[in-house]
mmCIF file of C-alpha atoms and ligand atoms in Angstrom:
data_model
loop_
_atom_site.group_PDB
_atom_site.id
_atom_site.type_symbol
_atom_site.label_atom_id
_atom_site.label_comp_id
_atom_site.label_asym_id
_atom_site.label_seq_id
_atom_site.Cartn_x
_atom_site.Cartn_y
_atom_site.Cartn_z
ATOM 1 C CA MET W 833 127.997 74.553 97.406
ATOM 2 C CA TYR W 834 126.567 73.724 100.815
ATOM 3 C CA ASP W 835 126.277 70.017 101.742
ATOM 4 C CA ASP W 836 123.549 70.296 104.349
ATOM 5 C CA VAL W 837 119.928 70.938 103.548
ATOM 6 C CA THR W 838 118.195 74.226 104.370
ATOM 7 C CA VAL W 839 114.480 73.780 104.967
ATOM 8 C CA VAL W 840 111.898 76.465 104.205
ATOM 9 C CA ALA W 841 108.585 75.576 105.854
ATOM 10 C CA GLY W 842 105.825 77.444 104.044
ATOM 11 C CA GLY W 843 107.986 77.479 100.902
ATOM 12 C CA GLY W 844 104.881 77.590 98.713
ATOM 13 C CA GLY W 845 103.734 80.858 100.284
ATOM 14 C CA PHE W 846 104.552 84.477 99.486
ATOM 15 C CA ILE W 847 107.609 85.119 101.683
ATOM 16 C CA GLY W 848 108.715 81.459 101.608
ATOM 17 C CA GLY W 849 108.818 81.462 97.788
ATOM 18 C CA HIS W 850 111.119 84.494 97.749
ATOM 19 C CA LEU W 851 113.303 83.053 100.502
ATOM 20 C CA VAL W 852 113.749 79.786 98.588
ATOM 21 C CA ALA W 853 114.846 81.782 95.503
ATOM 22 C CA HIS W 854 117.365 83.716 97.600
ATOM 23 C CA LEU W 855 118.826 80.583 99.223
ATOM 24 C CA VAL W 856 119.151 78.856 95.840
ATOM 25 C CA ASP W 857 121.022 81.931 94.562
ATOM 26 C CA GLU W 858 123.398 81.559 97.506
ATOM 27 C CA GLY W 859 124.173 78.014 96.321
ATOM 28 C CA ARG W 860 122.305 76.218 99.096
ATOM 29 C CA ARG W 861 120.589 72.846 98.873
ATOM 30 C CA VAL W 862 117.012 73.750 99.665
ATOM 31 C CA ARG W 863 113.984 71.730 100.684
ATOM 32 C CA ALA W 864 110.730 73.680 100.328
ATOM 33 C CA VAL W 865 107.793 72.279 102.283
ATOM 34 C CA ASP W 866 104.171 73.367 102.184
ATOM 35 C CA ARG W 867 100.736 71.923 102.914
ATOM 36 C CA LYS W 868 99.573 72.983 99.467
ATOM 37 C CA PRO W 869 100.685 70.930 96.445
ATOM 38 C CA PRO W 870 103.415 72.615 94.350
ATOM 39 C CA THR W 871 100.879 73.287 91.590
ATOM 40 C CA GLU W 872 99.357 75.888 93.946
ATOM 41 C CA TRP W 873 102.610 77.511 95.121
ATOM 42 C CA TYR W 874 103.424 81.135 94.250
ATOM 43 C CA GLN W 875 106.873 80.096 93.039
ATOM 44 C CA VAL W 876 108.212 76.630 92.232
ATOM 45 C CA HIS W 877 111.971 76.265 91.810
ATOM 46 C CA SER W 878 113.028 73.236 89.798
ATOM 47 C CA ASP W 879 116.410 72.671 91.480
ATOM 48 C CA VAL W 880 114.765 72.395 94.908
ATOM 49 C CA ASP W 881 113.439 69.399 96.853
ATOM 50 C CA ASN W 882 109.748 70.441 96.832
ATOM 51 C CA ARG W 883 107.485 68.524 99.208
ATOM 52 C CA SER W 884 103.850 68.705 100.128
ATOM 53 C CA LEU W 885 103.463 67.961 103.864
ATOM 54 C CA ASP W 886 101.092 69.067 106.620
ATOM 55 C CA LEU W 887 103.508 70.398 109.225
ATOM 56 C CA GLN W 888 100.898 70.362 111.975
ATOM 57 C CA GLN W 889 101.765 66.628 112.114
ATOM 58 C CA ILE W 890 104.915 65.565 113.983
ATOM 59 C CA GLU W 891 105.722 62.759 111.472
ATOM 60 C CA ALA W 892 105.662 65.305 108.644
ATOM 61 C CA CYS W 893 108.006 67.553 110.618
ATOM 62 C CA HIS W 894 110.489 64.688 111.102
ATOM 63 C CA GLU W 895 110.451 64.050 107.352
ATOM 64 C CA ALA W 896 110.811 67.782 106.600
ATOM 65 C CA VAL W 897 113.915 68.354 108.747
ATOM 66 C CA ASN W 898 115.709 65.078 108.020
ATOM 67 C CA GLY W 899 119.355 65.911 107.213
ATOM 68 C CA ALA W 900 118.792 69.655 107.663
ATOM 69 C CA SER W 901 121.194 72.123 109.240
ATOM 70 C CA GLU W 902 118.942 75.173 109.066
ATOM 71 C CA VAL W 903 115.162 75.508 109.279
ATOM 72 C CA TYR W 904 113.130 78.616 108.447
ATOM 73 C CA ASN W 905 109.572 78.366 109.728
ATOM 74 C CA LEU W 906 107.353 80.570 107.559
ATOM 75 C CA ALA W 907 104.384 78.184 107.570
ATOM 76 C CA ALA W 908 101.191 79.506 109.151
ATOM 77 C CA ASP W 909 97.520 79.916 108.465
ATOM 78 C CA MET W 910 97.323 83.640 107.959
ATOM 79 C CA GLY W 911 96.049 86.560 105.917
ATOM 80 C CA GLY W 912 95.082 90.213 106.195
ATOM 81 C CA MET W 913 92.766 91.618 108.885
ATOM 82 C CA GLY W 914 89.699 90.238 107.080
ATOM 83 C CA PHE W 915 91.076 86.726 107.533
ATOM 84 C CA ILE W 916 92.629 86.847 110.997
ATOM 85 C CA GLU W 917 89.675 88.581 112.668
ATOM 86 C CA ASN W 918 87.334 85.834 111.430
ATOM 87 C CA ASN W 919 89.565 82.741 111.749
ATOM 88 C CA LYS W 920 91.089 82.877 115.224
ATOM 89 C CA ALA W 921 91.070 79.117 115.880
ATOM 90 C CA LEU W 922 92.708 78.369 112.519
ATOM 91 C CA CYS W 923 95.384 80.974 113.251
ATOM 92 C CA MET W 924 96.054 79.517 116.711
ATOM 93 C CA LEU W 925 96.387 75.997 115.309
ATOM 94 C CA SER W 926 99.643 77.140 113.656
ATOM 95 C CA VAL W 927 101.095 76.619 117.129
ATOM 96 C CA LEU W 928 101.260 72.930 116.184
ATOM 97 C CA ILE W 929 103.546 73.703 113.229
ATOM 98 C CA ASN W 930 106.125 75.624 115.242
ATOM 99 C CA THR W 931 106.017 73.281 118.236
ATOM 100 C CA ASN W 932 106.371 70.107 116.180
ATOM 101 C CA LEU W 933 109.051 71.628 113.932
ATOM 102 C CA LEU W 934 111.061 72.626 117.005
ATOM 103 C CA LEU W 935 110.727 69.145 118.491
ATOM 104 C CA ALA W 936 111.752 67.507 115.215
ATOM 105 C CA GLY W 937 114.557 70.017 114.691
ATOM 106 C CA ARG W 938 115.941 69.379 118.129
ATOM 107 C CA GLU W 939 115.922 65.614 117.563
ATOM 108 C CA ALA W 940 117.577 66.014 114.153
ATOM 109 C CA GLY W 941 120.229 68.295 115.677
ATOM 110 C CA VAL W 942 119.634 71.304 113.415
ATOM 111 C CA ASP W 943 122.166 74.130 113.819
ATOM 112 C CA ARG W 944 119.783 77.075 113.459
ATOM 113 C CA TYR W 945 116.036 77.631 113.522
ATOM 114 C CA PHE W 946 114.170 80.765 112.404
ATOM 115 C CA PHE W 947 110.603 81.702 113.382
ATOM 116 C CA SER W 948 108.595 84.375 111.553
ATOM 117 C CA SER W 949 106.676 86.257 114.211
ATOM 118 C CA SER W 950 104.585 89.362 113.653
ATOM 119 C CA ALA W 951 103.875 92.917 114.770
ATOM 120 C CA CYS W 952 100.505 91.465 115.843
ATOM 121 C CA VAL W 953 102.221 90.408 119.112
ATOM 122 C CA TYR W 954 102.151 94.019 120.299
ATOM 123 C CA ALA W 955 99.638 95.131 122.904
ATOM 124 C CA ALA W 956 96.569 96.755 121.356
ATOM 125 C CA GLU W 957 96.569 99.561 123.945
ATOM 126 C CA LYS W 958 99.877 100.836 122.523
ATOM 127 C CA GLN W 959 98.305 101.196 119.056
ATOM 128 C CA VAL W 960 95.184 103.295 119.655
ATOM 129 C CA SER W 961 96.286 106.479 117.844
ATOM 130 C CA SER W 962 97.119 106.996 114.159
ATOM 131 C CA ASP W 963 99.848 109.396 115.349
ATOM 132 C CA VAL W 964 101.875 106.450 116.660
ATOM 133 C CA THR W 965 104.964 106.078 118.737
ATOM 134 C CA ALA W 966 106.848 103.332 116.904
ATOM 135 C CA LEU W 967 106.740 99.959 118.660
ATOM 136 C CA ARG W 968 109.858 98.835 120.503
ATOM 137 C CA GLU W 969 110.477 95.164 121.132
ATOM 138 C CA GLU W 970 109.800 95.532 124.879
ATOM 139 C CA ASP W 971 106.275 96.846 124.117
ATOM 140 C CA ALA W 972 105.059 93.259 123.605
ATOM 141 C CA TYR W 973 104.784 93.001 127.414
ATOM 142 C CA PRO W 974 102.614 93.125 129.482
ATOM 143 C CA ALA W 975 100.982 90.938 126.853
ATOM 144 C CA MET W 976 97.674 91.747 125.170
ATOM 145 C CA PRO W 977 98.332 90.872 121.527
ATOM 146 C CA GLU W 978 95.933 90.566 118.605
ATOM 147 C CA ASP W 979 93.383 87.911 119.579
ATOM 148 C CA GLY W 980 94.019 84.508 117.955
ATOM 149 C CA TYR W 981 96.852 85.156 115.482
ATOM 150 C CA GLY W 982 98.894 87.416 117.802
ATOM 151 C CA TRP W 983 98.642 85.082 120.804
ATOM 152 C CA GLU W 984 99.892 82.185 118.694
ATOM 153 C CA LYS W 985 102.875 84.233 117.537
ATOM 154 C CA LEU W 986 103.720 85.365 121.076
ATOM 155 C CA PHE W 987 103.461 81.831 122.466
ATOM 156 C CA SER W 988 105.607 80.448 119.649
ATOM 157 C CA GLU W 989 108.208 83.184 120.197
ATOM 158 C CA ARG W 990 108.484 82.033 123.794
ATOM 159 C CA MET W 991 108.669 78.389 122.750
ATOM 160 C CA CYS W 992 111.682 79.329 120.593
ATOM 161 C CA ARG W 993 113.231 81.154 123.531
ATOM 162 C CA HIS W 994 112.864 78.164 125.838
ATOM 163 C CA PHE W 995 114.160 75.687 123.265
ATOM 164 C CA LEU W 996 117.250 77.895 123.148
ATOM 165 C CA GLU W 997 117.582 78.261 126.930
ATOM 166 C CA ASP W 998 116.631 74.723 127.968
ATOM 167 C CA PHE W 999 117.685 72.564 124.999
ATOM 168 C CA GLY W 1000 120.413 74.643 123.341
ATOM 169 C CA VAL W 1001 118.645 74.886 119.962
ATOM 170 C CA THR W 1002 119.877 78.083 118.287
ATOM 171 C CA THR W 1003 116.629 79.930 117.566
ATOM 172 C CA ARG W 1004 116.157 83.334 115.919
ATOM 173 C CA VAL W 1005 112.888 85.285 115.838
ATOM 174 C CA ALA W 1006 111.891 88.255 113.653
ATOM 175 C CA ARG W 1007 108.694 90.263 114.106
ATOM 176 C CA TYR W 1008 107.632 91.069 110.546
ATOM 177 C CA HIS W 1009 105.648 94.265 109.969
ATOM 178 C CA ASN W 1010 103.302 94.107 106.902
ATOM 179 C CA VAL W 1011 105.251 92.584 104.028
ATOM 180 C CA TYR W 1012 104.199 93.163 100.415
ATOM 181 C CA GLY W 1013 105.514 92.497 96.910
ATOM 182 C CA GLU W 1014 105.197 90.348 93.811
ATOM 183 C CA HIS W 1015 104.186 86.651 93.888
ATOM 184 C CA GLY W 1016 101.811 87.081 96.828
ATOM 185 C CA THR W 1017 98.081 87.037 97.576
ATOM 186 C CA TYR W 1018 96.088 89.833 95.957
ATOM 187 C CA ASP W 1019 92.542 88.402 96.008
ATOM 188 C CA GLY W 1020 90.424 85.667 97.587
ATOM 189 C CA GLY W 1021 90.148 87.071 101.145
ATOM 190 C CA ARG W 1022 93.655 86.596 102.597
ATOM 191 C CA GLU W 1023 95.261 89.584 100.836
ATOM 192 C CA LYS W 1024 96.642 92.522 102.798
ATOM 193 C CA ALA W 1025 96.099 96.235 102.223
ATOM 194 C CA PRO W 1026 98.861 97.031 99.646
ATOM 195 C CA ALA W 1027 97.931 94.164 97.295
ATOM 196 C CA ALA W 1028 94.179 94.669 97.857
ATOM 197 C CA ILE W 1029 94.404 98.370 97.001
ATOM 198 C CA CYS W 1030 96.547 97.700 93.914
ATOM 199 C CA ARG W 1031 94.006 95.107 92.724
ATOM 200 C CA LYS W 1032 91.017 97.405 93.333
ATOM 201 C CA VAL W 1033 92.641 100.309 91.473
ATOM 202 C CA ILE W 1034 93.663 98.055 88.560
ATOM 203 C CA GLN W 1035 90.148 96.602 88.327
ATOM 204 C CA ALA W 1036 88.653 100.111 88.450
ATOM 205 C CA LYS W 1037 90.994 101.230 85.699
ATOM 206 C CA LEU W 1038 90.150 98.247 83.515
ATOM 207 C CA SER W 1039 86.380 98.512 84.104
ATOM 208 C CA GLY W 1040 86.154 102.308 83.842
ATOM 209 C CA ASN W 1041 84.249 102.492 87.171
ATOM 210 C CA HIS W 1042 86.607 104.749 89.142
ATOM 211 C CA GLU W 1043 85.389 103.992 92.668
ATOM 212 C CA ILE W 1044 87.218 102.197 95.477
ATOM 213 C CA ASP W 1045 86.051 100.687 98.773
ATOM 214 C CA VAL W 1046 88.451 101.559 101.601
ATOM 215 C CA TRP W 1047 88.201 99.653 104.892
ATOM 216 C CA GLY W 1048 87.697 102.085 107.805
ATOM 217 C CA ASP W 1049 88.104 105.858 107.424
ATOM 218 C CA GLY W 1050 91.488 105.530 105.708
ATOM 219 C CA GLU W 1051 93.272 107.457 108.467
ATOM 220 C CA GLN W 1052 94.635 104.334 110.193
ATOM 221 C CA THR W 1053 98.428 104.256 109.834
ATOM 222 C CA ARG W 1054 100.904 101.469 109.062
ATOM 223 C CA SER W 1055 104.365 100.823 107.707
ATOM 224 C CA PHE W 1056 104.879 98.368 104.841
ATOM 225 C CA MET W 1057 108.076 96.432 104.086
ATOM 226 C CA TYR W 1058 108.981 95.434 100.550
ATOM 227 C CA ILE W 1059 109.759 91.751 100.085
ATOM 228 C CA SER W 1060 113.464 92.171 99.171
ATOM 229 C CA ASP W 1061 114.071 93.975 102.484
ATOM 230 C CA CYS W 1062 112.215 91.182 104.297
ATOM 231 C CA ILE W 1063 114.408 88.494 102.723
ATOM 232 C CA GLU W 1064 117.647 90.392 103.361
ATOM 233 C CA GLY W 1065 116.675 91.065 106.970
ATOM 234 C CA THR W 1066 115.593 87.473 107.538
ATOM 235 C CA SER W 1067 118.977 86.174 106.315
ATOM 236 C CA LYS W 1068 120.866 88.661 108.454
ATOM 237 C CA ILE W 1069 118.851 87.836 111.587
ATOM 238 C CA MET W 1070 119.253 84.085 111.024
ATOM 239 C CA ALA W 1071 123.041 84.476 110.768
ATOM 240 C CA SER W 1072 123.277 86.885 113.738
ATOM 241 C CA ASP W 1073 123.790 86.447 117.467
ATOM 242 C CA ILE W 1074 120.462 88.131 118.266
ATOM 243 C CA THR W 1075 118.689 85.839 120.717
ATOM 244 C CA GLU W 1076 115.637 88.048 121.419
ATOM 245 C CA PRO W 1077 112.703 88.655 119.042
ATOM 246 C CA ILE W 1078 113.513 91.687 116.887
ATOM 247 C CA ASN W 1079 111.438 94.008 114.684
ATOM 248 C CA LEU W 1080 111.836 93.557 110.951
ATOM 249 C CA GLY W 1081 109.817 96.294 109.306
ATOM 250 C CA SER W 1082 109.955 99.582 107.485
ATOM 251 C CA SER W 1083 109.688 102.760 109.578
ATOM 252 C CA GLU W 1084 108.088 104.748 106.723
ATOM 253 C CA LEU W 1085 104.682 105.467 108.268
ATOM 254 C CA VAL W 1086 101.692 106.192 105.995
ATOM 255 C CA SER W 1087 97.929 106.325 106.369
ATOM 256 C CA ILE W 1088 95.827 104.002 104.230
ATOM 257 C CA ASN W 1089 94.650 107.126 102.375
ATOM 258 C CA GLN W 1090 98.285 107.963 101.552
ATOM 259 C CA LEU W 1091 98.768 104.399 100.331
ATOM 260 C CA VAL W 1092 95.766 104.846 98.030
ATOM 261 C CA ASP W 1093 97.284 108.170 96.835
ATOM 262 C CA ILE W 1094 100.496 106.343 95.853
ATOM 263 C CA VAL W 1095 98.636 103.624 93.944
ATOM 264 C CA GLU W 1096 96.452 106.207 92.194
ATOM 265 C CA GLU W 1097 99.541 108.099 91.118
ATOM 266 C CA ILE W 1098 101.099 104.952 89.644
ATOM 267 C CA ALA W 1099 97.836 104.117 87.852
ATOM 268 C CA GLY W 1100 97.435 107.706 86.675
ATOM 269 C CA LEU W 1101 93.852 108.154 87.874
ATOM 270 C CA ARG W 1102 91.816 109.539 90.787
ATOM 271 C CA MET W 1103 89.124 107.432 92.432
ATOM 272 C CA LYS W 1104 85.962 108.151 94.395
ATOM 273 C CA ARG W 1105 86.606 106.602 97.825
ATOM 274 C CA ASN W 1106 83.818 104.764 99.653
ATOM 275 C CA TYR W 1107 84.787 104.336 103.306
ATOM 276 C CA LEU W 1108 83.444 101.093 104.834
ATOM 277 C CA LEU W 1109 83.380 101.981 108.511
ATOM 278 C CA ASP W 1110 82.193 98.514 109.611
ATOM 279 C CA ALA W 1111 84.918 96.577 107.754
ATOM 280 C CA PRO W 1112 87.849 95.027 109.699
ATOM 281 C CA ARG W 1113 90.430 97.732 110.355
ATOM 282 C CA GLY W 1114 92.852 96.336 112.931
ATOM 283 C CA VAL W 1115 94.683 98.698 115.273
ATOM 284 C CA ARG W 1116 94.537 102.473 114.698
ATOM 285 C CA GLY W 1117 98.242 103.008 114.132
ATOM 286 C CA ARG W 1118 101.384 100.875 113.983
ATOM 287 C CA ASN W 1119 105.015 101.512 113.113
ATOM 288 C CA SER W 1120 108.299 99.683 113.599
ATOM 289 C CA ASP W 1121 110.946 101.143 115.917
ATOM 290 C CA ASN W 1122 114.202 100.107 114.261
ATOM 291 C CA THR W 1123 116.650 101.194 116.944
ATOM 292 C CA LEU W 1124 117.586 97.609 117.860
ATOM 293 C CA ILE W 1125 118.057 96.268 114.334
ATOM 294 C CA ARG W 1126 120.222 99.280 113.428
ATOM 295 C CA LYS W 1127 122.269 98.708 116.566
ATOM 296 C CA TYR W 1128 122.809 94.973 116.020
ATOM 297 C CA LEU W 1129 123.021 94.762 112.225
ATOM 298 C CA ASP W 1130 123.863 98.324 111.184
ATOM 299 C CA TRP W 1131 121.022 97.876 108.695
ATOM 300 C CA GLU W 1132 117.269 98.416 108.324
ATOM 301 C CA PRO W 1133 114.722 98.070 105.495
ATOM 302 C CA SER W 1134 115.233 100.866 102.984
ATOM 303 C CA VAL W 1135 113.135 100.257 99.840
ATOM 304 C CA SER W 1136 110.703 103.194 99.627
ATOM 305 C CA LEU W 1137 106.978 102.470 99.614
ATOM 306 C CA LYS W 1138 106.624 104.192 96.241
ATOM 307 C CA GLU W 1139 109.322 102.035 94.642
ATOM 308 C CA GLY W 1140 108.029 98.773 96.129
ATOM 309 C CA ILE W 1141 104.388 99.503 95.336
ATOM 310 C CA GLU W 1142 105.298 100.371 91.759
ATOM 311 C CA ARG W 1143 106.837 96.893 91.257
ATOM 312 C CA THR W 1144 103.950 95.185 93.050
ATOM 313 C CA TYR W 1145 101.352 97.103 91.030
ATOM 314 C CA ARG W 1146 103.012 96.094 87.724
ATOM 315 C CA TRP W 1147 103.047 92.429 88.752
ATOM 316 C CA ILE W 1148 99.385 92.369 89.860
ATOM 317 C CA HIS W 1149 98.451 94.273 86.705
ATOM 318 C CA ASP W 1150 100.147 91.608 84.542
ATOM 319 C CA GLU W 1151 98.511 88.802 86.521
ATOM 320 C CA ILE W 1152 95.008 90.275 86.173
ATOM 321 C CA SER W 1153 95.530 91.132 82.503
ATOM 322 C CA ALA W 1154 96.702 87.575 81.749
ATOM 323 C CA LYS W 1155 93.483 86.036 83.142
HETATM 324 P P1 NAD K 2018 101.486 82.820 103.097
HETATM 325 O O1 NAD K 2018 100.101 82.494 103.523
HETATM 326 O O2 NAD K 2018 101.692 83.305 101.700
HETATM 327 O O3 NAD K 2018 102.462 81.586 103.351
HETATM 328 C C1 NAD K 2018 102.303 80.687 104.405
HETATM 329 C C2 NAD K 2018 102.391 79.286 103.827
HETATM 330 O O4 NAD K 2018 102.294 78.350 104.900
HETATM 331 C C3 NAD K 2018 101.236 78.962 102.853
HETATM 332 O O5 NAD K 2018 101.739 78.591 101.584
HETATM 333 C C4 NAD K 2018 100.516 77.806 103.523
HETATM 334 O O6 NAD K 2018 100.006 76.842 102.612
HETATM 335 C C5 NAD K 2018 101.610 77.229 104.401
HETATM 336 N N1 NAD K 2018 101.043 76.423 105.491
HETATM 337 C C6 NAD K 2018 100.008 76.745 106.301
HETATM 338 N N2 NAD K 2018 99.758 75.728 107.135
HETATM 339 C C7 NAD K 2018 100.660 74.752 106.849
HETATM 340 C C8 NAD K 2018 100.893 73.453 107.368
HETATM 341 N N3 NAD K 2018 100.127 72.934 108.346
HETATM 342 N N4 NAD K 2018 101.911 72.713 106.839
HETATM 343 C C9 NAD K 2018 102.680 73.214 105.834
HETATM 344 N N5 NAD K 2018 102.483 74.440 105.297
HETATM 345 C C10 NAD K 2018 101.488 75.200 105.813
HETATM 346 O O7 NAD K 2018 102.024 83.913 104.149
HETATM 347 P P2 NAD K 2018 103.326 84.834 104.097
HETATM 348 O O8 NAD K 2018 102.859 86.221 103.918
HETATM 349 O O9 NAD K 2018 104.339 84.261 103.188
HETATM 350 O O10 NAD K 2018 103.824 84.689 105.614
HETATM 351 C C11 NAD K 2018 104.901 83.824 105.998
HETATM 352 C C12 NAD K 2018 105.096 83.915 107.509
HETATM 353 O O11 NAD K 2018 105.352 85.268 107.896
HETATM 354 C C13 NAD K 2018 103.866 83.474 108.316
HETATM 355 O O12 NAD K 2018 104.301 82.828 109.485
HETATM 356 C C14 NAD K 2018 103.224 84.790 108.695
HETATM 357 O O13 NAD K 2018 102.456 84.676 109.870
HETATM 358 C C15 NAD K 2018 104.443 85.679 108.897
HETATM 359 N N6 NAD K 2018 104.120 87.109 108.752
HETATM 360 C C16 NAD K 2018 103.784 87.592 107.524
HETATM 361 C C17 NAD K 2018 103.471 88.947 107.392
HETATM 362 C C18 NAD K 2018 103.090 89.543 106.069
HETATM 363 O O14 NAD K 2018 102.843 90.748 106.005
HETATM 364 N N7 NAD K 2018 103.034 88.778 104.986
HETATM 365 C C19 NAD K 2018 103.514 89.792 108.530
HETATM 366 C C20 NAD K 2018 103.852 89.242 109.759
HETATM 367 C C21 NAD K 2018 104.178 87.905 109.858
#
């Protein structure tokens, strides 16, 4: 059993909820902190110190990290393209969370601090073709990230770097590429493509109306990382000596149409696809270059999209059926 507390900021969210479960399994004393009350969290673990705090406030950050040795910052205002394209100021205000948590962590003398950055830090001009060259870490500069959300992530990455260089706080930064899985958002406007497509196919199956709206022409490409790979990679990066931001993503590239094919196959039906060409689409193509993570950790995400989507589909199906 560990004596010190491990803090998960954003512990009520999708990735935070899974990380808390993993840390509890490791025998850690965990404090999960989120702005939402625990009644609205995706997962609530009874043997955890669950707190509802707004981490944009410095006082809340001091309370959150009190007695902590490790802090994982997964708290942010975020969602899929539909959310981040229309809520740039809200996304940028997450800068307060990371800045105040770093300040509080430094004062409390935490041993290690993790920041969840994003593939949205990469320059848009490197993502204009669906036939992508996978993004290497150095491609974030010269900087022209996703407006709003991406700029916040890039700034906060650099804040972590300078807290390490100037104040000696041991910071680790992972750039997540599209994470999906059970116990996450699948409706309401913040959901991302894998969960949204699963939900639409399930609803079509249940209603008998076999049509699906696809954002864009469906030929935009992405890679998607299953949640268990995200949690394993996050733990490895936190424990490592990697001081630079590093990609944490799958390198299995698919088009959105191929993602729909996979979900249709799981559901056992074919849909008529309506392409919404004016809907938010994000960059044309994006993949994770995993050369660095393989070099440093001798590891990379490996759960296949088919396997991960199958589990996610079953979970969303059960959730919708139980309503
Ligand atoms: P999520 O929205 O499910 O979880 C984020 C949590 O942060 C939410 O529960 C929210 O209530 C909480 N939060 C927001 N503002 C807060 C505040 N002021 N104080 C306390 N809590 C606050 O998102 P997620 O998918 O679990 O993402 C976790 C982290 O990973 C985020 O930083 C996100 O930007 C990053 N990320 C996620 C993905 C992905 O595909 N899910 C990709 C790249 C980066």
